[in-house]
PDB file of C-alpha atoms and ligand atoms in Angstrom:
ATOM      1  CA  UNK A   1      15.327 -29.303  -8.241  1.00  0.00           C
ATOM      2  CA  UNK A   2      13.601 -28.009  -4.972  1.00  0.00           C
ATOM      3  CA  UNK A   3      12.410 -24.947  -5.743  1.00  0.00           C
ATOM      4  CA  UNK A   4      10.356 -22.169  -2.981  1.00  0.00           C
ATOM      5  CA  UNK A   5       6.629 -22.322  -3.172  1.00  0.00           C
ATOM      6  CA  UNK A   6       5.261 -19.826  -5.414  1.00  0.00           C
ATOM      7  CA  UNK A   7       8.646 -19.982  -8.042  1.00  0.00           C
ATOM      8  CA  UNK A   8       7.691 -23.686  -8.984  1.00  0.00           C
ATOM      9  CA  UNK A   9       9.508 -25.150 -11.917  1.00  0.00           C
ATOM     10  CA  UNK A  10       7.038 -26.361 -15.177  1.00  0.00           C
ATOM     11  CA  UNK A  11       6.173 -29.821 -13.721  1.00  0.00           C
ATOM     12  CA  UNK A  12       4.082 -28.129 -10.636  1.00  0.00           C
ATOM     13  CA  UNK A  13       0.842 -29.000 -10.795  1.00  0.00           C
ATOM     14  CA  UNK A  14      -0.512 -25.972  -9.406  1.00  0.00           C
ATOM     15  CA  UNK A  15      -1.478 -22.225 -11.219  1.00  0.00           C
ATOM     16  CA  UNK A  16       1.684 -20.539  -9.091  1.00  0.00           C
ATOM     17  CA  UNK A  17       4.220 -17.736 -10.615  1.00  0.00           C
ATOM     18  CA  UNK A  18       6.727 -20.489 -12.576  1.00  0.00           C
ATOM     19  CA  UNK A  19       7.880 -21.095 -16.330  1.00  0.00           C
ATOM     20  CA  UNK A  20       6.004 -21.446 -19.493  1.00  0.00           C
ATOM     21  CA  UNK A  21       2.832 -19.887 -17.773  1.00  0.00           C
ATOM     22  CA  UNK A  22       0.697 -17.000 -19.439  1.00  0.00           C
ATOM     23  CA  UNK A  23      -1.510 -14.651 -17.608  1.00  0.00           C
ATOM     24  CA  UNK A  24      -3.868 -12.153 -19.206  1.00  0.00           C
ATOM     25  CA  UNK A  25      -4.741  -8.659 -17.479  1.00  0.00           C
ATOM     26  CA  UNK A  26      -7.873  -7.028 -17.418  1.00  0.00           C
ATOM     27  CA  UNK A  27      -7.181  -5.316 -20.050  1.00  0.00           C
ATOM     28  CA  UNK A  28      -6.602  -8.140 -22.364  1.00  0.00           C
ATOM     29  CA  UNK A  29      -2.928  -8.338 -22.781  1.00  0.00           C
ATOM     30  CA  UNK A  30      -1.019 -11.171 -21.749  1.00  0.00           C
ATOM     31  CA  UNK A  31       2.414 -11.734 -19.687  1.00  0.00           C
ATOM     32  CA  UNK A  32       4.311 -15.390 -21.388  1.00  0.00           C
ATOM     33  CA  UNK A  33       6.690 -16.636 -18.786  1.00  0.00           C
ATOM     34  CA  UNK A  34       9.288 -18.320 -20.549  1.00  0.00           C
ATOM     35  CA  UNK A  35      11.648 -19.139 -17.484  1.00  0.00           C
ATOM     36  CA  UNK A  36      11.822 -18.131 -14.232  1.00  0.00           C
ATOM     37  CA  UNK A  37      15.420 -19.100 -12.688  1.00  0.00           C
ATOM     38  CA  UNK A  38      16.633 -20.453  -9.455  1.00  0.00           C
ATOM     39  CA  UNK A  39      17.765 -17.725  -8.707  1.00  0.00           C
ATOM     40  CA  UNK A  40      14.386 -15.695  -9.843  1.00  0.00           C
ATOM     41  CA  UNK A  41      15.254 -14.441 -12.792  1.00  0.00           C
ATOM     42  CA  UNK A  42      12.065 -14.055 -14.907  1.00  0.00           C
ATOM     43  CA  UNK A  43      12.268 -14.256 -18.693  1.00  0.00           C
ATOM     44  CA  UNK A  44       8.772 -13.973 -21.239  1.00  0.00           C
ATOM     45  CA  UNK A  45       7.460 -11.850 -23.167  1.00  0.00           C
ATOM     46  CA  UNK A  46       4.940  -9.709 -23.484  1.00  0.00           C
ATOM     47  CA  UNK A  47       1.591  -8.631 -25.906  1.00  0.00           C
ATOM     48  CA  UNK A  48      -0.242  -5.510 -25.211  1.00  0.00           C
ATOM     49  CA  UNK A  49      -3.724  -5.277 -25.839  1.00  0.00           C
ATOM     50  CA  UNK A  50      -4.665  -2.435 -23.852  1.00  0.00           C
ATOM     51  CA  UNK A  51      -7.324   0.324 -25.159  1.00  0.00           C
ATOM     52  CA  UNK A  52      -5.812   3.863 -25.487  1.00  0.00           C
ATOM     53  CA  UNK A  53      -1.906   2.422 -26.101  1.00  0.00           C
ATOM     54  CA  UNK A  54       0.446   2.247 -28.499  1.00  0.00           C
ATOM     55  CA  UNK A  55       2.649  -0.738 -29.664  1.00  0.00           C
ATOM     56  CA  UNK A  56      -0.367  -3.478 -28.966  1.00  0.00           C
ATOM     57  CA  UNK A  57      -0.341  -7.050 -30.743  1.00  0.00           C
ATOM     58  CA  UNK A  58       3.113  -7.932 -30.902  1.00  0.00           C
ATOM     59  CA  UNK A  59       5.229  -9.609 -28.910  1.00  0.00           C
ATOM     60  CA  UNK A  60       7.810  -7.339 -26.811  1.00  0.00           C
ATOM     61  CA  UNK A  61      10.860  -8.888 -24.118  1.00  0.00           C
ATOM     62  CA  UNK A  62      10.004  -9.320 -20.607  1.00  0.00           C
ATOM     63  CA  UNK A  63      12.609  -8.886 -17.933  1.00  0.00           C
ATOM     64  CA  UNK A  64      11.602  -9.254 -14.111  1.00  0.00           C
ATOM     65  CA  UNK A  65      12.199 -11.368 -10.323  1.00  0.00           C
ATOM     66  CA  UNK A  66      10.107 -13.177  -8.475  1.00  0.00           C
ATOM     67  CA  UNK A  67      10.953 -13.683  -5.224  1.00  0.00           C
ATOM     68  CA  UNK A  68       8.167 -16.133  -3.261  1.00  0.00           C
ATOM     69  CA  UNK A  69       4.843 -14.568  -4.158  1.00  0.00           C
ATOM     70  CA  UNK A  70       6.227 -11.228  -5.020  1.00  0.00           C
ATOM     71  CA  UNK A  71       6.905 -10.297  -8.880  1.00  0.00           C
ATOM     72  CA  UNK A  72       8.339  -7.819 -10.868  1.00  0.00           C
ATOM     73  CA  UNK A  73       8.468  -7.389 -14.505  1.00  0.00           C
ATOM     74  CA  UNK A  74       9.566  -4.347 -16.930  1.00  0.00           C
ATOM     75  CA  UNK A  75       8.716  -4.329 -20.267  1.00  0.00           C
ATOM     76  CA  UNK A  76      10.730  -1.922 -22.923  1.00  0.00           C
ATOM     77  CA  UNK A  77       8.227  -1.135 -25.832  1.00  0.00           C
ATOM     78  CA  UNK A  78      10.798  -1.672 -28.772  1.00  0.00           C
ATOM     79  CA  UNK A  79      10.819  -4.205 -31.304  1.00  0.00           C
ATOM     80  CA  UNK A  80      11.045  -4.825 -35.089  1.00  0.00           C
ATOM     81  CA  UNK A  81       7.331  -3.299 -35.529  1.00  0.00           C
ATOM     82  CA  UNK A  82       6.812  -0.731 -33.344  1.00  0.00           C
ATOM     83  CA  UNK A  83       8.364   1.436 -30.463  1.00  0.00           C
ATOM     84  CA  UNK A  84       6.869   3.357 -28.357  1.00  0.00           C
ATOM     85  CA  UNK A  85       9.638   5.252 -26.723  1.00  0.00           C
ATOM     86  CA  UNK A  86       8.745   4.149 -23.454  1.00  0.00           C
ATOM     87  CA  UNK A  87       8.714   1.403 -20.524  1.00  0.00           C
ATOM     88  CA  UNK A  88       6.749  -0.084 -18.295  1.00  0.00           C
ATOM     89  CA  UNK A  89       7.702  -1.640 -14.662  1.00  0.00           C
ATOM     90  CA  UNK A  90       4.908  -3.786 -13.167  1.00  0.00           C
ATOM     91  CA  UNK A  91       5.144  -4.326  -9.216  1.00  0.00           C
ATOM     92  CA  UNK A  92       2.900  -6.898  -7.530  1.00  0.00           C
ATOM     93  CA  UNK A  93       2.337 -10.448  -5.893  1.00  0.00           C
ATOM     94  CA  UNK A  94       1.098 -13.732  -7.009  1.00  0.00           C
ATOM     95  CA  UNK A  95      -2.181 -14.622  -4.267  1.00  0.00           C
ATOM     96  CA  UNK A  96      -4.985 -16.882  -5.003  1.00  0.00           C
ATOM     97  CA  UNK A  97      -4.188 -17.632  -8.391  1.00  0.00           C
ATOM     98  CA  UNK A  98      -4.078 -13.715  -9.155  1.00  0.00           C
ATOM     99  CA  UNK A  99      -1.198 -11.569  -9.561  1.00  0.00           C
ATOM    100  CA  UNK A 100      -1.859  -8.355  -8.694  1.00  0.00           C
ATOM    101  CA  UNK A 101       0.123  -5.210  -9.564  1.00  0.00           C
ATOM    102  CA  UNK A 102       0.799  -1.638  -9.866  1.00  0.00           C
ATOM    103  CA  UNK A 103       2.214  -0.587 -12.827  1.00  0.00           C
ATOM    104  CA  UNK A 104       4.355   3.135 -14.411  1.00  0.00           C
ATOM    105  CA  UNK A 105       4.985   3.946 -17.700  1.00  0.00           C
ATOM    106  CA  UNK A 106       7.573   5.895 -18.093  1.00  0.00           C
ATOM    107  CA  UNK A 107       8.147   7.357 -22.010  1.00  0.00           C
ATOM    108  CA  UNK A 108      11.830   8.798 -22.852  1.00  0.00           C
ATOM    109  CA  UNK A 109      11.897  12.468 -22.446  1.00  0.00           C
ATOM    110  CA  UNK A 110       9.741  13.003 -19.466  1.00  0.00           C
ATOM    111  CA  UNK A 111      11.224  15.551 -17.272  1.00  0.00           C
ATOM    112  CA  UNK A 112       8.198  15.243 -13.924  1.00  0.00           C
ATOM    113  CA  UNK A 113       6.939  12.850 -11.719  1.00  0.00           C
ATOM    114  CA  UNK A 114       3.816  13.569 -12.957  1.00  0.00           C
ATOM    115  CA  UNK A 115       3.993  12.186 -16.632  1.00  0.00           C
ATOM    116  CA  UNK A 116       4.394   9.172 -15.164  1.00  0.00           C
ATOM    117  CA  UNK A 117       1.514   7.054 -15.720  1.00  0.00           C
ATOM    118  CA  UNK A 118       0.616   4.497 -13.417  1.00  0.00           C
ATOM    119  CA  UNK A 119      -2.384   2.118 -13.143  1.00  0.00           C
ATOM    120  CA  UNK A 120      -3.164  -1.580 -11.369  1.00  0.00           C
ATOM    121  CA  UNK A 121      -3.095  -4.662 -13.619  1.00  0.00           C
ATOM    122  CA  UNK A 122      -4.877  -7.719 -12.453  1.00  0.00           C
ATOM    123  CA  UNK A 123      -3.558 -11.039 -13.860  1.00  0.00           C
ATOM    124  CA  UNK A 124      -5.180 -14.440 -13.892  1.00  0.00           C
ATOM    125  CA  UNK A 125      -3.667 -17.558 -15.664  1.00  0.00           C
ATOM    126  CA  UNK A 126      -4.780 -17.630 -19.554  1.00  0.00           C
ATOM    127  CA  UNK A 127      -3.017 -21.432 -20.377  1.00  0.00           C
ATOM    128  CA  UNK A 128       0.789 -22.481 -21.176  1.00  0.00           C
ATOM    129  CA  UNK A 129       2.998 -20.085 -22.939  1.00  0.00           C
ATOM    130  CA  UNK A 130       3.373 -20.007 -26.331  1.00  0.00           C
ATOM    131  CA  UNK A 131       6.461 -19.780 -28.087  1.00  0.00           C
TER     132      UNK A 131
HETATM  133  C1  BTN B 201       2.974   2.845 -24.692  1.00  0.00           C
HETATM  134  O1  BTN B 201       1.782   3.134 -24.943  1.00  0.00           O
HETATM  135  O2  BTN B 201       3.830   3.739 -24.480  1.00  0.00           O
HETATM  136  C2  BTN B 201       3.405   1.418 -24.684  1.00  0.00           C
HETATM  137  C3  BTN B 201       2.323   0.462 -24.303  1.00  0.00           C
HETATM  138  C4  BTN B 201       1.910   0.576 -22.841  1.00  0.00           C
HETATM  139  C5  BTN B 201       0.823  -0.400 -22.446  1.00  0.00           C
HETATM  140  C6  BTN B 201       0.404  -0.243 -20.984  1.00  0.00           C
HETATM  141  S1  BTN B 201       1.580  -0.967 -19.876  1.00  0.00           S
HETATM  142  C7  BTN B 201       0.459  -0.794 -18.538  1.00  0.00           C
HETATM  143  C8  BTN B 201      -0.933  -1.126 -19.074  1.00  0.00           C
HETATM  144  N1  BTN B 201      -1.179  -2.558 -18.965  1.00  0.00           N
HETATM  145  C9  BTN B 201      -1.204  -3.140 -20.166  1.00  0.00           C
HETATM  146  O3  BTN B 201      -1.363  -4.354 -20.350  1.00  0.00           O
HETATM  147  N2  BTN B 201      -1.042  -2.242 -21.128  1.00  0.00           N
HETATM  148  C10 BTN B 201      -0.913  -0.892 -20.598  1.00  0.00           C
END
């Protein structure tokens, strides 16, 4: 299966956006790719590690697209330990083995733009993902 540089199916050699791949932020959480379709359909999960948030060390769905280099990914911070009440949409590229994004959080209930929080992840590749 040919697939577009920078979607890459699990036999590429290189560190581009493709399945079973894990990157870890700057802050010390990490994105697992589980798939990413032909179509670019990205499936993983996600653990938060992140000083000053809620619902960190467990594992929470990822749902996203890549499309070439660019990425997106959302996260909704519910599972069988702990919800937050909240979600998170990631926006960025893959360049130089980096992805970089912008990221909101958005928490159920918010009524401005302004309790949105937003921030800039920076990703680099942290091994294969784990199941
Ligand atoms: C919440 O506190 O409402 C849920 C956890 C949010 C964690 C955020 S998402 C953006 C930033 N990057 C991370 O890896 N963690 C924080």
């Amino acid at each position: 299966l040919a697939l577009l540089p920078g979607i890459g199916g699990a036999a590429e050699a290189d560190d581009s956006v493709r399945s079973l791949s894990a990157w870890t932020n700057q802050r010390g959480s990490t994105l697992y790719i589980d798939n990413v379709s032909a179509s670019g359909q990205l499936t993983g999960t996600y653990i938060n590690r992140a000083a000053g948030f809620g619902c960190q060390n467990t594992p929470y769905p990822v749902t996203g697209w890549v499309l070439g280099n660019a990425i997106t990914f959302t996260v909704l911070w519910r599972n069988a330990v702990q919800s937050c009440n909240s979600i998170t949409a990631w926006t960025g590229f893959y360049y130089q083995g980096r992805i970089t994004t912008l990221w909101q959080l958005v928490s159920n209930g918010t009524t401005s733009p302004g309790q949105i929080q937003q921030g800039q992840d920076v990703f680099t590749r942290s091994g294969k993902a784990e199941a």
